[in-house]
RNA sequence: GCCGGGGUAGCUCAGUCGGUAGAGCAGCUCACUCGUAAUGAGCAGGUCAGGGGUUCGAGUCCCCUCUCCGGCUCCA
């Protein structure tokens, strides 16, 4: 017998075992609870099954169910269970990839005869998965050489698995991305996840209690020891998905599901989904009478109703005030233009598909609805000679743009065909760029915070692989300027490789909302290209002509989208300064109507948005209920004692008990504070 | 654009085997005049998304279009 090996645990403690001990054994030796909760392990930092023998001294950490890593293992394992159930119910099905994703997993299939899954199929498949899970199938890993792996999946008639193996083995010979075509680095990551790499392929199979093999898959793992560990899952939806995410390749049938460590966690997840649905801006937009999308107008084209109009107007007014203070000048430009403008800018070349088709006028001249404001602002800059003394020049406009979004992507206010950007273009010298970007980032974050968003991170998007103009040097310089400015902000910065616009890199500000979802908000782009294309210049202190650089930036992104995000962030309960109705005044009985009207008048004279709702709208309790459902921040009830003492009863949104006998003058002061401080909840 | 699922009163939804359309809420009228989350009664409201087809007869079956929802791809 060889000498014992030493296993070091995450807490630094060490234990000795015989060589060949498994992580599962280690967990069992530590405790029953840990062994029961264990789903996988890391051995010297590498993910592994609990059953993998450990030959030498190692650092071992047990991965338990209720951790992010544990859930990932459970989800990935559940995707295998899904595929097995699909093979049972749809003989001849071919499988592609089936990874764990945020909150769940999916698996892509190609069904015989181009078959499709229906919602009813999901029910059958899920039922079958439960039967299979109960069979206590062991997950077993083994490795094969590339040829053996190829043979295994060739016999099984699984072309997608073969393609994964072949492409990677080809790439191993030819170098990364060699034979892979457009895919490149991202695909290589996927392939590694599928268990291919280093001259071997990882294969998992599910083995029943009697030793027969129920299922085999190409996979990196690790997996739970047994299907019995999979007990809280649910199939959620079926969707089409292109093989390798490529629109030009075959569309496969994807099944999405979610899986958790136990039923309670699953229930909580489903509850979070229900909560998100409750906050959905499309639903609240109808309930609160904010906006609508009349079919008569066309897909993706919104109208704002009076209440939504108030919110939008206040949003815009505050934005204008802040921009004015930050040195922006306001400009205006038309909605349509002759085609040459967007030929010069390059938009027509890259994005003609995304633009509304042209109107032919004046005997052959094409006019387009504008998809962007930048060329107009450039023309304003170019309208006369500019001196270096003027720079930076900052032109701001709430500019309405129109984009012909593909029919399947239009989504509420967040993806529309007609929208208004809070768009500005800054023209400055290269030397000014760094300072300008730094102050811009501060400005952006400060403004977003004023609208109630507080949790941010930054994303740096670099030069696209194909859709890009300009030299690598220009891109590198612009990207570095953005990176440098971002690094001075105390926020996480993540890299979005190849995600820039065709004319330049960008930083986007991502915001997390009240329930933790992230939204892309502001974008800041550095652009060396359009100044060249439009040949804009300024005269420098040396009396020579120089080319300015441009910074494109939108803080809301689009007003519509930002509006939608705020609706969801606040679940429709807007802070007082934004609320369409800030205050309703409810007379207890008819004899209090005159006083109630006086209260309303007093509030309105202070520019507050107050409404009178008298007894013809129902009993007091009914009127209160309606005001609560409309999420009005302040409900004022006035009765005999209030008429007498010039007071009001104050019922706060979110408050537990109404206040009585509040002096009207004191209440007006409170409202002023609320609005001035942009407080989130009334007080 | 592609895959799957929907579209019935302003909203949420029922509608059986193909036999000619229903509820709750909202709205309107009347009564009720009320102190903090739904007073009662009555009335009105629909070319069943639009068009075509099958049928003696279509909300229901078939085809096309529009549109919405969930994904995929895309997002200057």
XYZ file of C-alpha atoms (C1' of nucleotides) in Angstrom:
759
model
C 0.000 0.000 0.000
C 1.320 3.419 -0.878
C 1.721 6.216 1.599
C -1.268 8.347 2.581
C -1.901 11.572 0.692
C -2.766 14.914 2.261
C -5.944 16.708 1.313
C -6.120 20.409 2.127
C -9.582 21.837 2.613
C -10.683 25.421 1.943
C -10.419 26.350 5.626
C -6.743 25.317 5.549
C -7.243 22.145 7.561
C -5.542 18.990 6.318
C -6.555 15.354 6.403
C -4.806 12.200 5.292
C -6.360 9.596 3.035
C -5.295 6.597 1.012
C -4.413 7.426 -2.570
C -7.404 6.980 -4.849
C -9.775 8.522 -2.376
C -12.566 10.441 -4.058
C -13.903 13.883 -3.280
C -17.128 12.151 -2.333
C -15.245 10.061 0.222
C -13.674 13.206 1.609
C -17.068 14.843 1.968
C -18.460 11.752 3.689
C -15.549 11.666 6.118
C -16.236 15.266 7.092
C -19.908 14.907 7.777
C -23.255 13.487 6.736
C -24.769 16.870 5.954
C -21.875 17.809 3.697
C -21.997 14.453 1.932
C -25.717 14.820 1.355
C -25.334 18.350 0.011
C -22.291 17.640 -2.148
C -22.835 17.673 -5.908
C -19.269 18.051 -7.189
C -15.862 19.304 -6.097
C -12.855 21.249 -7.143
C -9.505 19.461 -6.978
C -6.603 21.907 -7.109
C -9.067 24.431 -8.467
C -10.294 22.207 -11.274
C -13.917 21.149 -11.359
C -14.401 17.432 -10.869
C -16.974 14.798 -10.152
C -17.261 13.523 -6.607
C -16.281 10.104 -7.927
C -12.919 11.135 -9.357
C -10.045 9.357 -7.571
C -7.355 11.606 -6.151
C -3.854 10.194 -6.540
C -1.671 12.766 -4.826
C -1.757 15.611 -2.327
C -4.350 18.134 -3.371
C -6.485 21.093 -2.408
C -10.098 19.935 -2.372
C -13.267 21.967 -2.022
C -16.673 20.353 -1.946
C -19.319 22.054 -4.086
C -22.678 21.930 -2.388
C -26.166 22.221 -3.814
C -27.212 25.658 -2.647
C -24.282 27.615 -4.068
C -23.876 29.290 -7.460
C -21.451 26.540 -8.495
C -23.665 23.799 -7.108
C -26.663 25.138 -8.980
C -24.649 25.254 -12.162
C -23.803 21.563 -11.754
C -27.427 20.716 -10.999
C -28.637 22.677 -14.016
C -26.123 21.161 -16.353
C -27.009 17.702 -15.090
C -30.697 18.437 -15.518
C -30.053 19.344 -19.143
C -28.742 15.791 -19.647
C -31.887 14.469 -18.042
C -33.891 16.592 -20.463
C -32.032 15.193 -23.454
C -32.543 11.658 -22.251
C -36.277 12.260 -21.905
C -36.393 13.765 -25.393
C -34.605 10.718 -26.852
C -37.143 8.465 -25.123
C -40.122 10.357 -26.489
C -38.728 11.456 -29.863
C -36.713 8.584 -31.337
C -34.196 9.799 -33.882
C -33.752 13.187 -32.262
C -30.297 14.703 -32.551
C -28.817 16.850 -29.814
C -26.524 19.834 -30.088
C -25.539 21.685 -26.924
C -27.121 21.835 -23.500
C -25.432 24.196 -21.078
C -26.379 25.687 -17.747
C -27.319 29.353 -18.001
C -28.380 32.028 -15.527
C -31.226 30.540 -13.452
C -31.522 27.414 -15.571
C -30.422 25.482 -18.590
C -31.395 24.605 -22.124
C -30.772 21.920 -24.670
C -30.940 22.273 -28.457
C -32.354 19.467 -30.601
C -32.876 18.662 -34.228
C -35.996 16.514 -34.492
C -36.540 13.985 -37.277
C -38.449 15.364 -40.249
C -37.879 18.908 -39.000
C -40.300 18.217 -36.162
C -41.179 20.903 -33.630
C -41.867 20.821 -29.931
C -45.186 22.133 -28.725
C -46.121 23.337 -25.255
C -47.901 20.008 -24.709
C -44.656 18.203 -25.463
C -43.022 20.093 -22.607
C -45.490 18.593 -20.165
C -44.798 15.079 -21.440
C -41.055 15.586 -21.442
C -41.033 16.974 -17.935
C -43.099 14.034 -16.684
C -40.634 11.654 -18.299
C -37.734 13.514 -16.690
C -39.260 12.916 -13.273
C -39.531 9.190 -13.980
C -35.901 9.086 -15.110
C -34.699 11.088 -12.128
C -36.364 8.589 -9.828
C -34.388 5.739 -11.455
C -31.283 6.808 -9.554
C -29.064 6.756 -12.635
C -25.374 7.254 -11.941
C -23.488 9.900 -13.934
C -20.237 8.292 -15.120
C -17.361 10.071 -16.797
C -14.748 8.659 -19.124
C -12.360 10.058 -21.696
C -11.860 8.939 -25.250
C -9.312 9.761 -27.899
C -10.631 11.978 -30.662
C -11.014 9.035 -33.056
C -12.871 6.930 -30.525
C -15.081 9.868 -29.670
C -15.801 10.444 -33.321
C -16.684 6.797 -33.780
C -19.005 6.826 -30.792
C -21.087 9.729 -32.058
C -20.904 8.603 -35.684
C -22.490 5.295 -34.766
C -25.144 7.126 -32.803
C -25.826 9.350 -35.832
C -25.180 12.563 -33.919
C -23.777 15.020 -36.473
C -23.788 18.035 -34.138
C -21.595 16.267 -31.601
C -19.323 15.156 -34.443
C -19.090 18.713 -35.674
C -18.008 19.877 -32.241
C -15.295 17.209 -32.079
C -14.170 17.723 -35.670
C -13.992 21.432 -35.502
C -11.905 21.398 -32.392
C -9.566 18.700 -33.572
C -9.223 20.688 -36.815
C -8.546 23.799 -34.795
C -5.948 21.913 -32.743
C -4.062 21.199 -35.940
C -4.611 24.494 -37.727
C -4.501 26.813 -34.763
C -7.384 28.496 -33.021
C -10.131 29.626 -35.341
C -8.419 28.031 -38.353
C -11.093 25.791 -39.783
C -13.836 27.273 -37.696
C -14.696 30.157 -39.982
C -16.608 33.031 -38.451
C -16.884 31.472 -35.017
C -13.498 32.029 -33.478
C -12.860 32.470 -29.809
C -16.421 32.231 -28.532
C -16.988 28.908 -30.197
C -13.804 27.552 -28.756
C -15.110 28.346 -25.304
C -18.350 26.514 -26.089
C -16.406 23.540 -27.303
C -14.370 23.357 -24.158
C -17.634 23.379 -22.234
C -18.704 20.413 -24.298
C -15.712 18.476 -23.129
C -13.474 18.627 -26.175
C -9.880 19.720 -25.974
C -6.340 18.564 -25.457
C -6.626 15.612 -27.837
C -9.362 13.838 -25.918
C -13.080 14.161 -25.506
C -14.933 13.941 -22.218
C -17.956 11.713 -22.283
C -20.617 11.200 -19.675
C -23.122 8.444 -19.491
C -26.044 7.758 -17.258
C -26.052 4.220 -15.875
C -29.130 2.595 -14.421
C -29.065 0.497 -11.249
C -28.877 -2.693 -13.347
C -25.750 -1.416 -15.101
C -27.379 -0.642 -18.445
C -26.563 2.666 -20.118
C -29.483 5.081 -20.365
C -27.787 8.040 -21.995
C -24.457 9.195 -23.372
C -23.252 12.724 -24.019
C -20.187 14.668 -24.948
C -19.485 16.802 -21.911
C -16.931 18.487 -19.737
C -18.881 17.990 -16.534
C -18.828 17.809 -13.667
C -22.171 16.275 -12.852
C -24.123 15.262 -9.817
C -23.467 11.665 -8.725
C -26.984 10.488 -9.492
C -30.182 11.663 -11.129
C -31.737 11.368 -7.682
C -30.024 14.656 -6.880
C -32.244 16.351 -9.459
C -35.535 17.044 -7.801
C -36.535 20.667 -8.272
C -36.785 21.515 -11.941
C -39.328 22.794 -14.392
C -39.356 23.134 -18.161
C -40.320 26.650 -19.022
C -40.477 27.202 -22.747
C -39.690 26.021 -26.201
C -37.972 28.233 -28.757
C -36.120 28.151 -32.037
C -32.404 28.758 -31.855
C -29.854 28.800 -34.639
C -27.076 26.230 -34.579
C -23.999 27.994 -33.237
C -26.079 31.151 -32.952
C -25.724 31.764 -36.673
C -28.745 33.033 -38.545
C -27.511 31.358 -41.724
C -27.351 27.908 -40.172
C -30.104 25.524 -39.336
C -32.596 26.517 -36.702
C -32.812 23.958 -33.934
C -35.488 23.405 -31.328
C -34.468 24.670 -27.921
C -36.106 23.721 -24.653
C -35.491 25.992 -21.672
C -35.830 24.916 -18.092
C -34.912 25.988 -14.622
C -33.478 23.860 -11.837
C -32.643 24.490 -8.199
C -31.279 22.797 -5.126
C -34.706 22.170 -3.659
C -38.377 22.884 -4.181
C -38.290 25.955 -1.973
C -35.603 27.604 -4.077
C -37.524 26.718 -7.231
C -40.701 28.216 -5.789
C -38.831 31.373 -4.848
C -37.478 31.654 -8.358
C -40.960 31.276 -9.833
C -42.133 33.905 -7.390
C -39.421 36.289 -8.603
C -40.604 35.719 -12.151
C -44.145 36.542 -11.091
C -42.847 39.680 -9.402
C -41.061 40.726 -12.581
C -44.271 40.166 -14.493
C -46.164 42.312 -12.028
C -43.723 45.159 -12.694
C -43.763 44.720 -16.452
C -43.967 48.227 -17.926
C -46.272 47.048 -20.687
C -48.786 45.848 -18.126
C -48.372 48.889 -15.878
C -48.565 51.151 -18.901
C -52.140 49.967 -19.440
C -53.101 49.814 -15.770
C -51.807 53.280 -14.978
C -52.929 54.765 -18.305
C -49.420 55.895 -19.249
C -48.980 54.943 -22.896
C -50.184 52.552 -25.576
C -49.274 51.090 -28.933
C -52.377 51.496 -31.117
C -52.351 48.936 -33.892
C -53.618 51.617 -36.225
C -50.270 53.404 -35.981
C -47.954 50.480 -36.461
C -45.732 48.096 -34.584
C -43.236 49.654 -32.201
C -44.732 53.147 -32.338
C -45.968 54.431 -28.995
C -48.321 57.193 -27.949
C -48.025 58.689 -24.478
C -51.270 59.364 -22.626
C -51.620 62.403 -20.347
C -50.299 60.640 -17.225
C -47.365 59.146 -19.087
C -46.911 62.529 -20.708
C -46.437 64.199 -17.337
C -43.759 61.737 -16.300
C -42.007 62.099 -19.605
C -42.174 65.878 -19.559
C -40.734 66.072 -16.052
C -37.994 63.601 -16.995
C -37.076 65.698 -19.992
C -37.282 69.018 -18.199
C -34.927 67.900 -15.480
C -32.537 66.517 -18.058
C -32.552 69.845 -19.915
C -31.841 71.745 -16.738
C -28.872 69.546 -15.935
C -27.513 69.693 -19.467
C -27.784 73.427 -19.563
C -25.795 73.641 -16.337
C -23.178 71.276 -17.796
C -22.430 73.519 -20.746
C -24.576 71.981 -23.449
C -26.259 74.054 -26.155
C -29.649 72.974 -27.434
C -30.148 72.348 -31.133
C -32.973 70.999 -33.259
C -32.964 68.995 -36.465
C -35.597 67.595 -38.840
C -36.865 64.006 -38.943
C -36.049 63.379 -42.581
C -33.124 64.047 -44.821
C -31.798 63.427 -48.295
C -29.919 60.170 -48.596
C -26.522 61.758 -49.141
C -26.242 62.637 -45.472
C -26.345 59.003 -44.417
C -24.223 57.933 -47.354
C -21.492 60.240 -46.124
C -21.878 59.070 -42.540
C -21.767 55.421 -43.570
C -25.057 54.524 -41.873
C -26.733 53.711 -45.160
C -23.925 51.362 -46.029
C -23.980 49.474 -42.740
C -27.562 49.807 -41.607
C -29.805 50.226 -44.659
C -31.762 47.153 -43.534
C -32.479 48.829 -40.249
C -33.768 52.050 -41.810
C -37.268 52.741 -43.063
C -37.285 52.603 -46.869
C -36.780 55.926 -48.650
C -39.373 58.291 -50.049
C -38.535 59.257 -53.598
C -39.143 62.977 -54.127
C -38.133 65.819 -56.412
C -37.753 63.613 -59.434
C -35.461 60.973 -58.046
C -34.033 62.213 -54.763
C -34.361 59.721 -51.904
C -35.373 61.040 -48.511
C -34.924 58.922 -45.390
C -36.342 59.075 -41.894
C -33.303 59.642 -39.722
C -32.007 56.708 -37.679
C -29.383 58.873 -35.971
C -28.921 62.531 -35.090
C -25.169 62.806 -35.396
C -24.860 63.965 -39.032
C -27.229 66.855 -38.350
C -25.173 68.045 -35.426
C -22.076 67.751 -37.549
C -23.661 70.030 -40.137
C -24.433 72.561 -37.441
C -20.814 72.439 -36.331
C -19.680 72.795 -39.936
C -22.034 75.671 -40.672
C -19.269 78.184 -39.983
C -15.592 78.316 -39.169
C -14.811 77.122 -35.650
C -12.016 78.318 -33.427
C -10.153 76.245 -30.871
C -11.392 78.831 -28.366
C -14.934 77.461 -28.741
C -14.055 73.854 -28.018
C -15.417 71.727 -26.567
C -18.693 72.384 -28.365
C -21.576 70.365 -26.945
C -24.791 70.098 -28.957
C -27.783 68.514 -27.271
C -31.113 67.489 -28.734
C -34.069 65.311 -27.802
C -33.910 63.853 -31.286
C -36.590 61.545 -32.600
C -35.182 58.747 -34.710
C -36.797 55.913 -36.618
C -35.347 52.469 -37.060
C -36.960 49.612 -38.878
C -36.429 46.991 -36.200
C -37.060 43.432 -37.300
C -40.587 42.333 -36.505
C -39.583 39.774 -33.907
C -37.547 42.122 -31.749
C -40.018 44.922 -31.047
C -40.706 44.876 -27.323
C -42.789 47.387 -25.367
C -40.997 50.667 -24.862
C -37.588 49.058 -24.635
C -37.305 48.207 -28.327
C -39.334 50.446 -30.583
C -39.280 51.724 -34.138
C -39.711 55.375 -33.265
C -37.878 56.824 -30.296
C -36.420 59.977 -28.894
C -32.775 60.003 -27.932
C -31.376 62.399 -25.367
C -28.571 62.756 -27.807
C -25.544 64.998 -27.694
C -22.333 65.325 -29.637
C -19.241 66.852 -28.203
C -16.633 68.260 -30.557
C -13.257 68.694 -28.955
C -9.531 68.406 -29.499
C -7.663 65.206 -28.833
C -6.034 66.898 -25.872
C -9.408 67.749 -24.373
C -10.804 64.267 -24.873
C -9.573 62.755 -21.619
C -10.955 65.511 -19.395
C -14.148 65.589 -21.349
C -14.692 61.833 -20.932
C -13.978 61.982 -17.225
C -16.380 64.814 -16.546
C -18.911 63.175 -18.825
C -18.856 59.940 -16.841
C -19.362 61.883 -13.626
C -22.225 63.768 -15.209
C -23.891 60.618 -16.503
C -23.747 58.811 -13.191
C -24.890 61.839 -11.246
C -27.878 62.293 -13.528
C -28.882 58.625 -13.464
C -28.691 58.670 -9.672
C -31.097 61.585 -9.599
C -33.632 59.413 -11.397
C -33.283 56.830 -8.668
C -30.863 54.332 -10.177
C -27.908 53.708 -7.906
C -26.301 50.384 -8.762
C -24.038 50.533 -11.824
C -21.211 48.907 -13.666
C -19.404 49.944 -16.822
C -18.859 48.028 -20.010
C -16.146 48.800 -22.549
C -16.989 47.740 -26.098
C -14.124 47.409 -28.531
C -13.663 47.269 -32.297
C -16.046 44.927 -34.104
C -14.482 42.158 -36.166
C -16.212 43.103 -39.387
C -18.493 46.133 -39.172
C -15.849 48.769 -38.576
C -14.061 51.619 -40.270
C -10.814 53.330 -39.347
C -7.317 52.171 -38.573
C -6.331 49.937 -35.682
C -4.243 52.808 -34.314
C -7.233 55.134 -34.143
C -9.298 52.445 -32.484
C -6.570 51.716 -29.976
C -6.233 55.367 -29.080
C -9.964 55.912 -28.696
C -10.373 52.706 -26.712
C -7.525 53.645 -24.412
C -9.043 57.071 -23.788
C -12.298 55.437 -22.729
C -10.563 52.818 -20.626
C -8.517 55.438 -18.891
C -11.529 57.591 -18.065
C -13.474 54.557 -16.853
C -10.633 53.393 -14.647
C -10.903 56.577 -12.615
C -14.473 55.756 -11.702
C -14.947 53.463 -8.759
C -17.108 50.993 -10.638
C -16.599 47.545 -12.046
C -15.496 47.629 -15.698
C -16.235 44.631 -17.898
C -14.954 44.082 -21.407
C -17.295 43.583 -24.352
C -14.937 42.434 -27.078
C -16.032 43.507 -30.559
C -19.169 45.240 -29.313
C -18.420 48.774 -30.478
C -20.215 50.844 -33.108
C -18.779 50.808 -36.619
C -17.209 54.222 -36.108
C -15.787 53.842 -32.636
C -15.549 52.099 -29.255
C -17.960 52.857 -26.460
C -18.487 52.734 -22.750
C -21.932 51.821 -21.645
C -23.332 52.319 -18.193
C -25.284 49.294 -17.029
C -27.755 49.803 -14.208
C -29.248 47.214 -11.896
C -32.862 47.915 -11.036
C -34.872 47.359 -7.876
C -35.121 43.607 -8.470
C -31.581 43.118 -9.687
C -32.033 43.056 -13.441
C -29.451 44.905 -15.486
C -30.301 47.379 -18.195
C -27.989 49.085 -20.608
C -28.479 52.790 -20.018
C -26.041 55.411 -21.185
C -23.522 55.006 -23.959
C -20.463 57.140 -24.586
C -18.663 56.681 -27.880
C -15.423 58.140 -29.118
C -15.412 58.765 -32.847
C -12.486 59.694 -35.110
C -14.339 58.619 -38.243
C -17.288 60.910 -38.784
C -15.151 64.046 -38.424
C -13.050 62.691 -41.306
C -16.010 61.619 -43.408
C -17.629 65.040 -43.018
C -14.274 66.805 -43.134
C -15.003 69.023 -40.142
C -12.281 71.334 -38.911
C -11.412 74.010 -36.435
C -8.666 76.612 -36.524
C -6.067 76.070 -33.837
C -3.930 78.525 -31.930
C -1.260 77.853 -34.547
C -3.612 79.248 -37.186
C -3.686 75.847 -38.904
C -6.748 73.753 -39.520
C -7.223 70.684 -37.341
C -9.727 67.891 -37.147
C -11.728 67.680 -33.950
C -12.787 64.379 -32.500
C -16.375 63.633 -31.639
C -17.926 62.087 -28.581
C -21.422 60.663 -29.044
C -23.426 60.173 -25.907
C -26.960 59.431 -24.815
C -27.759 59.142 -21.140
C -31.248 57.728 -21.167
C -30.405 55.914 -24.369
C -33.893 56.595 -25.565
C -36.466 58.456 -23.557
C -39.008 55.720 -24.248
C -36.720 52.964 -23.083
C -35.621 54.859 -19.982
C -39.260 55.527 -19.210
C -39.970 51.808 -19.436
C -37.019 50.977 -17.202
C -38.176 53.491 -14.588
C -41.700 52.081 -14.647
C -40.284 48.639 -13.868
C -37.723 49.920 -11.385
C -40.416 51.719 -9.383
C -43.125 49.135 -10.163
C -45.236 52.129 -11.214
C -44.858 53.864 -7.836
C -42.959 56.913 -9.050
C -41.263 59.242 -6.601
C -43.294 62.347 -5.931
C -41.279 64.585 -8.247
C -42.093 62.286 -11.199
C -45.553 61.042 -10.207
C -48.231 62.053 -12.727
C -50.645 62.740 -9.887
C -48.843 63.730 -6.721
C -51.826 64.206 -4.531
C -55.546 63.420 -4.560
C -57.896 65.302 -2.307
C -60.953 63.399 -1.094
C -63.826 65.219 0.620
C -65.543 62.972 3.143
C -69.007 64.252 2.155
C -70.541 66.790 -0.240
C -70.399 69.543 2.350
C -66.595 69.362 2.222
C -66.355 69.816 -1.546
C -65.649 73.541 -1.416
C -62.844 73.148 1.079
C -61.388 70.227 -0.895
C -61.420 72.409 -4.007
C -59.610 75.096 -2.058
C -56.926 72.608 -0.997
C -56.484 71.497 -4.598
C -56.213 75.076 -5.751
C -53.639 75.868 -3.103
C -51.509 72.906 -4.178
C -51.837 73.665 -7.866
C -50.830 77.262 -7.306
C -47.559 75.837 -5.959
C -47.164 73.830 -9.185
C -48.092 70.557 -7.587
C -50.188 68.044 -9.496
C -53.269 67.639 -7.346
C -56.715 66.280 -8.196
C -60.078 66.448 -6.519
C -62.081 63.227 -6.327
C -65.481 63.903 -4.857
C -68.284 61.720 -3.571
C -69.758 61.156 -7.011
C -66.831 58.771 -7.550
C -68.013 56.491 -4.784
C -67.678 56.010 -1.074
C -64.576 57.278 0.652
C -63.079 53.813 1.042
C -63.588 53.190 -2.646
C -61.879 56.417 -3.632
C -58.970 55.668 -1.329
C -58.604 52.240 -2.810
C -58.534 53.610 -6.348
C -55.915 56.198 -5.428
C -53.810 53.470 -3.823
C -54.073 51.320 -6.917
C -52.949 54.290 -8.985
C -49.960 54.544 -6.623
C -50.580 58.216 -5.855
C -47.954 59.339 -3.291
C -50.328 61.445 -1.141
C -53.994 60.919 -0.429
C -55.585 63.800 1.458
C -58.903 63.246 3.193
C -60.773 66.320 4.361
C -63.829 66.386 6.635
C -65.554 68.592 9.173
C -62.573 69.089 11.493
C -60.307 69.957 8.541
C -62.678 72.590 7.159
C -62.752 74.162 10.556
C -58.997 74.164 11.282
C -57.591 74.374 7.717
C -55.961 70.984 8.062
C -55.854 67.774 6.027
C -55.719 64.075 6.785
C -52.631 62.597 5.107
C -52.499 59.022 3.877
C -49.076 58.205 2.453
C -48.384 55.691 -0.251
C -46.718 52.870 1.615
C -47.630 54.335 4.993
C -49.235 52.128 7.612
C -51.465 54.653 9.365
C -52.994 57.906 8.134
C -52.184 61.153 9.936
C -54.950 63.491 11.041
C -55.103 67.240 11.536
C -51.988 68.161 9.546
C -51.923 71.916 8.895
C -52.330 72.590 5.184
C -49.399 75.019 5.157
C -47.160 72.416 6.794
C -48.224 69.832 4.239
C -47.336 72.180 1.385
C -43.863 72.550 2.875
C -43.482 68.802 3.036
C -44.405 68.504 -0.637
C -41.817 71.110 -1.530
C -39.112 69.149 0.282
C -40.184 65.941 -1.394
C -39.917 67.365 -4.854
C -36.761 69.392 -4.238
C -34.941 66.395 -2.809
C -36.447 63.961 -5.308
C -37.288 61.617 -2.452
C -38.262 58.095 -3.458
C -41.128 57.571 -1.035
C -43.506 60.193 0.338
C -43.051 61.285 3.924
C -36.577 37.804 -40.480
C -36.803 32.573 -38.052
C -39.200 28.899 -34.273
C -43.274 28.142 -30.716
C -47.816 30.114 -28.535
C -51.806 33.713 -28.568
C -55.715 37.752 -30.423
C -63.576 37.099 -27.818
C -66.554 44.164 -24.424
C -61.869 49.571 -22.228
C -59.209 45.527 -18.775
C -58.906 40.183 -17.037
C -61.002 35.983 -18.961
C -65.200 31.827 -19.963
C -67.421 29.958 -24.451
C -68.548 21.916 -24.610
C -69.376 18.079 -30.465
C -69.552 23.619 -35.698
C -75.968 25.635 -34.226
C -75.536 32.531 -34.296
C -71.795 35.461 -27.446
C -71.141 35.434 -21.443
C -68.920 36.910 -16.393
C -66.121 40.094 -13.109
C -63.864 44.809 -13.027
C -64.012 49.590 -15.517
C -67.849 53.135 -17.915
C -72.793 55.642 -17.759
C -77.608 56.709 -14.934
C -80.177 56.807 -10.372
C -80.227 56.259 -5.217
C -76.740 56.534 -1.068
C -73.223 61.594 1.777
C -69.928 58.077 4.020
C -63.117 59.779 8.326
C -58.947 56.020 5.487
C -58.051 49.752 0.293
C -64.375 47.829 -3.253
C -72.458 51.005 -1.107
C -76.546 49.242 -3.991
C -79.724 48.922 -8.285
C -80.153 49.584 -13.356
C -78.206 50.621 -18.328
C -74.967 50.392 -22.149
C -70.965 48.062 -24.301
C -68.866 42.891 -29.551
C -68.565 42.605 -37.931
C -65.265 37.252 -31.869
C -57.863 41.122 -35.091
C -58.684 41.587 -40.756
C -59.504 38.941 -45.370
C -60.554 34.487 -48.028
C -62.207 29.255 -47.952
C -64.997 24.577 -46.246
C -70.185 24.016 -44.526
C -77.287 24.335 -44.592
C -74.672 26.930 -40.621
C -67.914 29.159 -38.382
C -65.721 32.653 -32.321
C -64.970 27.235 -33.085
C -62.208 23.767 -39.017
C -58.501 25.331 -43.271
C -55.391 29.261 -45.846
C -53.331 34.300 -46.067
C -52.321 39.026 -43.704
C -51.829 42.119 -39.387
C -50.602 42.144 -34.381
C -49.068 40.565 -29.396
C -46.245 37.136 -26.121
C -41.691 33.810 -25.242
C -37.077 32.690 -27.474
C -33.144 32.930 -31.684
C -30.567 36.422 -34.744
C -29.986 41.736 -34.680
C -29.660 46.435 -31.804
C -25.696 52.508 -35.444
